mmCIF file of C-alpha atoms and ligand atoms in Angstrom:
data_model
loop_
_atom_site.group_PDB
_atom_site.id
_atom_site.type_symbol
_atom_site.label_atom_id
_atom_site.label_comp_id
_atom_site.label_asym_id
_atom_site.label_seq_id
_atom_site.Cartn_x
_atom_site.Cartn_y
_atom_site.Cartn_z
ATOM 1 C CA MET A 755 -40.200 0.518 -9.185
ATOM 2 C CA ILE A 756 -39.493 1.147 -12.859
ATOM 3 C CA PHE A 757 -38.376 4.550 -14.130
ATOM 4 C CA HIS A 758 -38.560 5.226 -17.854
ATOM 5 C CA VAL A 759 -36.787 8.233 -19.351
ATOM 6 C CA LEU A 760 -37.632 9.561 -22.804
ATOM 7 C CA THR A 761 -34.789 11.712 -24.133
ATOM 8 C CA ILE A 762 -32.875 12.749 -27.244
ATOM 9 C CA PHE A 763 -29.632 12.303 -25.246
ATOM 10 C CA PRO A 764 -29.717 8.685 -23.996
ATOM 11 C CA GLU A 765 -25.943 8.691 -23.376
ATOM 12 C CA PHE A 766 -26.426 11.461 -20.830
ATOM 13 C CA PHE A 767 -27.760 8.907 -18.338
ATOM 14 C CA GLU A 768 -24.697 6.643 -18.319
ATOM 15 C CA GLY A 769 -23.290 8.772 -15.513
ATOM 16 C CA PRO A 770 -25.978 9.766 -12.997
ATOM 17 C CA PHE A 771 -27.211 6.280 -12.078
ATOM 18 C CA ALA A 772 -23.871 4.478 -12.064
ATOM 19 C CA TYR A 773 -22.909 5.453 -8.521
ATOM 20 C CA GLY A 774 -23.872 5.153 -4.894
ATOM 21 C CA VAL A 775 -27.338 4.493 -3.584
ATOM 22 C CA VAL A 776 -29.124 4.364 -6.957
ATOM 23 C CA LYS A 777 -26.524 2.005 -8.450
ATOM 24 C CA ARG A 778 -26.808 -0.363 -5.499
ATOM 25 C CA ALA A 779 -30.618 -0.298 -5.622
ATOM 26 C CA LYS A 780 -30.494 -1.136 -9.337
ATOM 27 C CA ASP A 781 -28.065 -3.995 -8.717
ATOM 28 C CA ALA A 782 -30.295 -5.304 -5.904
ATOM 29 C CA GLY A 783 -33.333 -5.264 -8.213
ATOM 30 C CA VAL A 784 -35.268 -2.717 -6.101
ATOM 31 C CA LEU A 785 -35.541 -0.387 -9.082
ATOM 32 C CA GLU A 786 -35.032 -0.430 -12.800
ATOM 33 C CA ILE A 787 -34.164 2.523 -15.041
ATOM 34 C CA ARG A 788 -34.954 2.235 -18.750
ATOM 35 C CA ILE A 789 -33.631 4.937 -21.063
ATOM 36 C CA HIS A 790 -35.554 5.422 -24.325
ATOM 37 C CA ASP A 791 -34.177 7.358 -27.316
ATOM 38 C CA LEU A 792 -36.950 9.620 -28.649
ATOM 39 C CA ARG A 793 -35.466 9.388 -32.153
ATOM 40 C CA ASN A 794 -36.515 5.727 -32.299
ATOM 41 C CA TRP A 795 -40.070 7.012 -32.787
ATOM 42 C CA THR A 796 -39.386 9.247 -35.780
ATOM 43 C CA ASN A 797 -40.252 8.185 -39.336
ATOM 44 C CA ASP A 798 -38.139 10.461 -41.553
ATOM 45 C CA ARG A 799 -34.595 10.053 -42.789
ATOM 46 C CA HIS A 800 -33.277 12.760 -40.513
ATOM 47 C CA ARG A 801 -35.026 11.371 -37.419
ATOM 48 C CA THR A 802 -36.535 14.788 -36.791
ATOM 49 C CA VAL A 803 -37.789 15.404 -33.262
ATOM 50 C CA ASP A 804 -38.282 19.195 -33.398
ATOM 51 C CA ASP A 805 -39.756 21.905 -35.582
ATOM 52 C CA ARG A 806 -40.240 25.681 -35.707
ATOM 53 C CA PRO A 807 -42.935 27.117 -33.451
ATOM 54 C CA PHE A 808 -46.235 28.252 -34.988
ATOM 55 C CA GLY A 809 -46.613 32.014 -34.798
ATOM 56 C CA GLY A 810 -42.866 32.511 -35.050
ATOM 57 C CA ALA A 811 -40.532 32.649 -32.084
ATOM 58 C CA GLU A 812 -36.963 31.863 -31.158
ATOM 59 C CA GLY A 813 -35.723 28.288 -31.333
ATOM 60 C CA MET A 814 -37.297 24.913 -31.901
ATOM 61 C CA VAL A 815 -40.124 22.981 -30.285
ATOM 62 C CA LEU A 816 -40.218 19.224 -29.654
ATOM 63 C CA LYS A 817 -42.882 17.690 -31.904
ATOM 64 C CA CYS A 818 -45.778 15.806 -30.376
ATOM 65 C CA GLU A 819 -46.003 12.724 -32.654
ATOM 66 C CA PRO A 820 -42.727 10.993 -31.638
ATOM 67 C CA ILE A 821 -43.490 11.639 -27.961
ATOM 68 C CA PHE A 822 -47.052 10.236 -28.148
ATOM 69 C CA SER A 823 -45.797 7.236 -30.176
ATOM 70 C CA ALA A 824 -43.052 6.523 -27.656
ATOM 71 C CA VAL A 825 -45.321 6.657 -24.611
ATOM 72 C CA GLU A 826 -47.991 4.540 -26.334
ATOM 73 C CA THR A 827 -45.354 1.934 -27.290
ATOM 74 C CA ILE A 828 -43.862 1.802 -23.800
ATOM 75 C CA TRP A 829 -47.355 1.560 -22.242
ATOM 76 C CA PRO A 830 -49.944 0.349 -24.788
ATOM 77 C CA GLN A 831 -52.490 0.581 -21.967
ATOM 78 C CA ARG A 832 -51.864 2.781 -18.996
ATOM 79 C CA ARG A 833 -52.702 1.776 -15.422
ATOM 80 C CA THR A 834 -53.329 4.407 -12.758
ATOM 81 C CA ASP A 835 -49.986 3.551 -11.105
ATOM 82 C CA GLN A 836 -48.068 4.351 -14.299
ATOM 83 C CA LYS A 837 -47.570 8.110 -14.491
ATOM 84 C CA VAL A 838 -46.228 10.275 -17.284
ATOM 85 C CA ILE A 839 -44.281 13.325 -16.133
ATOM 86 C CA LEU A 840 -43.229 16.120 -18.456
ATOM 87 C CA LEU A 841 -40.129 17.915 -17.198
ATOM 88 C CA SER A 842 -40.163 21.589 -18.108
ATOM 89 C CA PRO A 843 -39.386 24.945 -16.482
ATOM 90 C CA GLN A 844 -43.138 25.702 -16.623
ATOM 91 C CA GLY A 845 -44.000 22.752 -14.376
ATOM 92 C CA ARG A 846 -45.155 22.563 -10.764
ATOM 93 C CA LEU A 847 -42.232 22.814 -8.372
ATOM 94 C CA PHE A 848 -40.750 19.464 -7.362
ATOM 95 C CA ASP A 849 -40.266 19.003 -3.624
ATOM 96 C CA GLN A 850 -40.013 16.236 -1.010
ATOM 97 C CA ALA A 851 -43.810 15.983 -0.714
ATOM 98 C CA MET A 852 -44.104 15.410 -4.466
ATOM 99 C CA ALA A 853 -41.361 12.762 -4.250
ATOM 100 C CA ASN A 854 -43.317 10.967 -1.529
ATOM 101 C CA ARG A 855 -46.418 11.047 -3.696
ATOM 102 C CA LEU A 856 -44.588 9.813 -6.812
ATOM 103 C CA LYS A 857 -42.996 6.889 -4.986
ATOM 104 C CA GLN A 858 -46.480 5.296 -4.608
ATOM 105 C CA ASN A 859 -46.493 4.469 -8.336
ATOM 106 C CA ALA A 860 -45.270 1.227 -9.907
ATOM 107 C CA GLU A 861 -43.721 3.065 -12.861
ATOM 108 C CA LEU A 862 -42.883 6.626 -13.858
ATOM 109 C CA LEU A 863 -42.140 7.809 -17.375
ATOM 110 C CA LEU A 864 -40.166 11.045 -17.437
ATOM 111 C CA ILE A 865 -40.218 13.059 -20.654
ATOM 112 C CA CYS A 866 -37.196 15.341 -20.983
ATOM 113 C CA GLY A 867 -38.117 18.634 -22.608
ATOM 114 C CA ARG A 868 -35.542 20.338 -24.790
ATOM 115 C CA TYR A 869 -34.895 23.479 -26.773
ATOM 116 C CA GLU A 870 -37.414 26.262 -26.309
ATOM 117 C CA GLY A 871 -40.277 23.959 -25.495
ATOM 118 C CA VAL A 872 -42.465 20.941 -26.116
ATOM 119 C CA ASP A 873 -45.676 21.009 -28.168
ATOM 120 C CA GLU A 874 -48.327 21.918 -25.599
ATOM 121 C CA ARG A 875 -50.498 18.908 -26.537
ATOM 122 C CA VAL A 876 -48.035 16.736 -24.604
ATOM 123 C CA ALA A 877 -48.754 18.652 -21.390
ATOM 124 C CA GLU A 878 -52.487 18.841 -22.163
ATOM 125 C CA HIS A 879 -53.279 15.328 -23.368
ATOM 126 C CA LEU A 880 -50.427 12.962 -22.494
ATOM 127 C CA ALA A 881 -48.658 13.944 -19.276
ATOM 128 C CA ASP A 882 -50.241 13.413 -15.858
ATOM 129 C CA GLU A 883 -48.083 16.189 -14.463
ATOM 130 C CA GLU A 884 -45.713 18.893 -15.675
ATOM 131 C CA VAL A 885 -42.832 19.264 -13.228
ATOM 132 C CA SER A 886 -39.977 21.746 -12.741
ATOM 133 C CA ILE A 887 -37.100 21.254 -10.283
ATOM 134 C CA GLY A 888 -36.561 24.930 -9.498
ATOM 135 C CA ASN A 889 -36.871 28.546 -10.507
ATOM 136 C CA TYR A 890 -34.102 28.625 -13.080
ATOM 137 C CA VAL A 891 -33.821 27.481 -16.682
ATOM 138 C CA LEU A 892 -31.864 24.369 -17.675
ATOM 139 C CA SER A 893 -31.060 23.637 -21.297
ATOM 140 C CA GLY A 894 -33.033 20.414 -21.030
ATOM 141 C CA GLY A 895 -35.017 18.116 -18.777
ATOM 142 C CA GLU A 896 -32.268 15.491 -18.511
ATOM 143 C CA LEU A 897 -30.680 16.905 -15.357
ATOM 144 C CA ALA A 898 -34.154 17.334 -13.868
ATOM 145 C CA ALA A 899 -35.041 13.699 -14.634
ATOM 146 C CA ALA A 900 -31.894 12.560 -12.832
ATOM 147 C CA VAL A 901 -32.823 14.733 -9.829
ATOM 148 C CA VAL A 902 -36.383 13.361 -9.661
ATOM 149 C CA ILE A 903 -35.247 9.732 -10.020
ATOM 150 C CA ASP A 904 -32.546 10.058 -7.359
ATOM 151 C CA THR A 905 -34.935 11.745 -4.914
ATOM 152 C CA VAL A 906 -37.743 9.192 -5.392
ATOM 153 C CA ALA A 907 -35.423 6.169 -5.537
ATOM 154 C CA ARG A 908 -33.902 6.774 -2.136
ATOM 155 C CA LEU A 909 -37.386 6.779 -0.557
ATOM 156 C CA LEU A 910 -38.137 3.240 -1.769
ATOM 157 C CA PRO A 911 -38.045 0.478 0.829
ATOM 158 C CA GLY A 912 -34.733 -1.365 0.709
ATOM 159 C CA VAL A 913 -32.781 1.423 -0.993
ATOM 160 C CA LEU A 914 -31.159 3.104 2.001
ATOM 161 C CA GLY A 915 -29.289 0.798 4.348
ATOM 162 C CA ASN A 916 -31.287 2.133 7.265
ATOM 163 C CA GLU A 917 -35.047 2.257 6.621
ATOM 164 C CA ALA A 918 -35.437 5.025 9.186
ATOM 165 C CA SER A 919 -32.671 7.296 7.988
ATOM 166 C CA SER A 920 -34.535 9.250 5.307
ATOM 167 C CA ALA A 921 -37.185 10.217 7.887
ATOM 168 C CA PHE A 922 -34.678 12.344 9.817
ATOM 169 C CA GLU A 923 -33.389 14.425 6.967
ATOM 170 C CA SER A 924 -34.105 17.950 5.879
ATOM 171 C CA PHE A 925 -37.604 18.400 4.433
ATOM 172 C CA GLN A 926 -38.741 14.820 5.060
ATOM 173 C CA GLU A 927 -42.064 15.568 6.741
ATOM 174 C CA GLY A 928 -43.287 13.176 9.423
ATOM 175 C CA GLY A 929 -39.706 12.625 10.530
ATOM 176 C CA HIS A 930 -38.084 14.271 13.517
ATOM 177 C CA GLY A 931 -36.922 17.010 11.208
ATOM 178 C CA GLU A 932 -40.320 18.750 11.574
ATOM 179 C CA GLY A 933 -39.726 20.523 8.275
ATOM 180 C CA LEU A 934 -36.426 21.990 9.458
ATOM 181 C CA LEU A 935 -33.085 21.635 7.728
ATOM 182 C CA ASP A 936 -31.023 18.648 8.771
ATOM 183 C CA CYS A 937 -28.829 19.362 11.790
ATOM 184 C CA PRO A 938 -25.147 20.114 11.140
ATOM 185 C CA GLN A 939 -22.680 17.241 11.610
ATOM 186 C CA TRP A 940 -19.030 16.877 12.601
ATOM 187 C CA THR A 941 -16.554 14.006 12.537
ATOM 188 C CA ARG A 942 -12.929 13.449 13.524
ATOM 189 C CA PRO A 943 -10.678 15.232 14.208
ATOM 190 C CA ALA A 944 -12.435 16.867 17.179
ATOM 191 C CA GLU A 945 -10.243 19.932 16.573
ATOM 192 C CA PHE A 946 -9.096 21.181 13.138
ATOM 193 C CA ARG A 947 -7.060 24.401 12.714
ATOM 194 C CA GLY A 948 -8.358 25.469 16.089
ATOM 195 C CA TRP A 949 -12.032 24.940 15.150
ATOM 196 C CA LYS A 950 -13.629 22.528 17.602
ATOM 197 C CA ALA A 951 -16.569 20.186 17.102
ATOM 198 C CA PRO A 952 -19.233 20.975 19.735
ATOM 199 C CA GLU A 953 -18.222 19.441 23.078
ATOM 200 C CA VAL A 954 -21.740 18.153 23.766
ATOM 201 C CA LEU A 955 -21.492 15.699 20.857
ATOM 202 C CA LEU A 956 -18.425 14.050 22.406
ATOM 203 C CA ASN A 957 -19.758 13.458 25.924
ATOM 204 C CA GLY A 958 -22.112 10.547 25.185
ATOM 205 C CA ASN A 959 -25.161 12.139 26.874
ATOM 206 C CA HIS A 960 -27.862 11.223 24.380
ATOM 207 C CA GLY A 961 -30.511 13.491 25.887
ATOM 208 C CA GLU A 962 -28.195 16.491 25.647
ATOM 209 C CA ILE A 963 -27.133 15.510 22.148
ATOM 210 C CA ALA A 964 -30.744 15.323 20.915
ATOM 211 C CA LYS A 965 -31.477 18.713 22.462
ATOM 212 C CA PHE A 966 -28.362 20.258 20.884
ATOM 213 C CA ARG A 967 -29.266 18.841 17.476
ATOM 214 C CA ARG A 968 -32.798 20.232 17.561
ATOM 215 C CA SER A 969 -31.602 23.702 18.487
ATOM 216 C CA ALA A 970 -28.733 23.616 15.957
ATOM 217 C CA ALA A 971 -31.201 22.605 13.221
ATOM 218 C CA ARG A 972 -33.563 25.408 14.201
ATOM 219 C CA GLU A 973 -30.712 27.952 14.269
ATOM 220 C CA LYS A 974 -29.397 26.919 10.873
ATOM 221 C CA THR A 975 -32.908 26.969 9.381
ATOM 222 C CA ALA A 976 -33.543 30.467 10.751
ATOM 223 C CA LYS A 977 -30.274 31.679 9.246
ATOM 224 C CA LEU A 978 -30.369 30.032 5.799
ATOM 225 C CA ARG A 979 -34.026 29.101 5.160
ATOM 226 C CA PRO A 980 -36.315 31.348 7.223
ATOM 227 C CA ASP A 981 -39.069 30.561 4.688
ATOM 228 C CA LEU A 982 -39.284 27.028 6.146
ATOM 229 C CA LEU A 983 -40.244 28.427 9.559
ATOM 230 C CA GLU A 984 -43.300 30.142 7.938
HETATM 231 CL CL1 6GU B 2162 -37.674 20.209 -15.566
HETATM 232 N N1 6GU B 2162 -36.463 21.685 -17.392
HETATM 233 C C1 6GU B 2162 -35.782 22.764 -17.790
HETATM 234 N N2 6GU B 2162 -35.436 22.881 -19.070
HETATM 235 N N3 6GU B 2162 -35.416 23.742 -16.962
HETATM 236 C C2 6GU B 2162 -35.758 23.599 -15.689
HETATM 237 C C3 6GU B 2162 -36.462 22.489 -15.207
HETATM 238 C C4 6GU B 2162 -36.809 21.536 -16.095
HETATM 239 N N4 6GU B 2162 -36.655 22.655 -13.896
HETATM 240 C C5 6GU B 2162 -36.081 23.802 -13.589
HETATM 241 N N5 6GU B 2162 -35.544 24.390 -14.657
#
């Protein structure tokens, strides 16, 4: 899968994809991440990407021409498995189900919004979807793009060591998680400052362990995320 990112801060992305699962998947050729500097599609001396909003308001708005030019250069013709996603706090909420849907595409192009907004014609006439990662305001879409790419990347075949492992995690529907949070985990030492790991996990009875894990997941979900239990 190929991820394109359109941003005015290309250097931002030197960090997020240089580690762990995403780094290994890139090195193995399972995915490719191409960072595009929006300023490459400006025509003026100052490489202007933003302007003052019509009607008067605080701050600056990302102009539509450089964004349309960039997308139309990256994809002169667009196939149905090449999707443009505008990242903005006004978007539809990103979740695991959306990640599973997005992973079906051959390529995604993520547009990072900035400042107080993006000219609405990008959302209306260029983007397939407008996506937000949560109910809070970030100063730009760059962190959101990194979140979306990490979440989708680890669902791709060949990215996680164990093909099955993502199916058991929190939120991954169709897995044994059943929409619950992941079950809590412990590792050595079995006792730390007097706090013991649950005995049942040490006794090797796999039936009992599975039962414990289901009830621990349900308990933790009820306590921290009752909304997931409907
Ligand atoms: Cl995608 N962008 C910005 N600027 N803020 C956000 C967001 C995106 N998602 C949540 N907050």
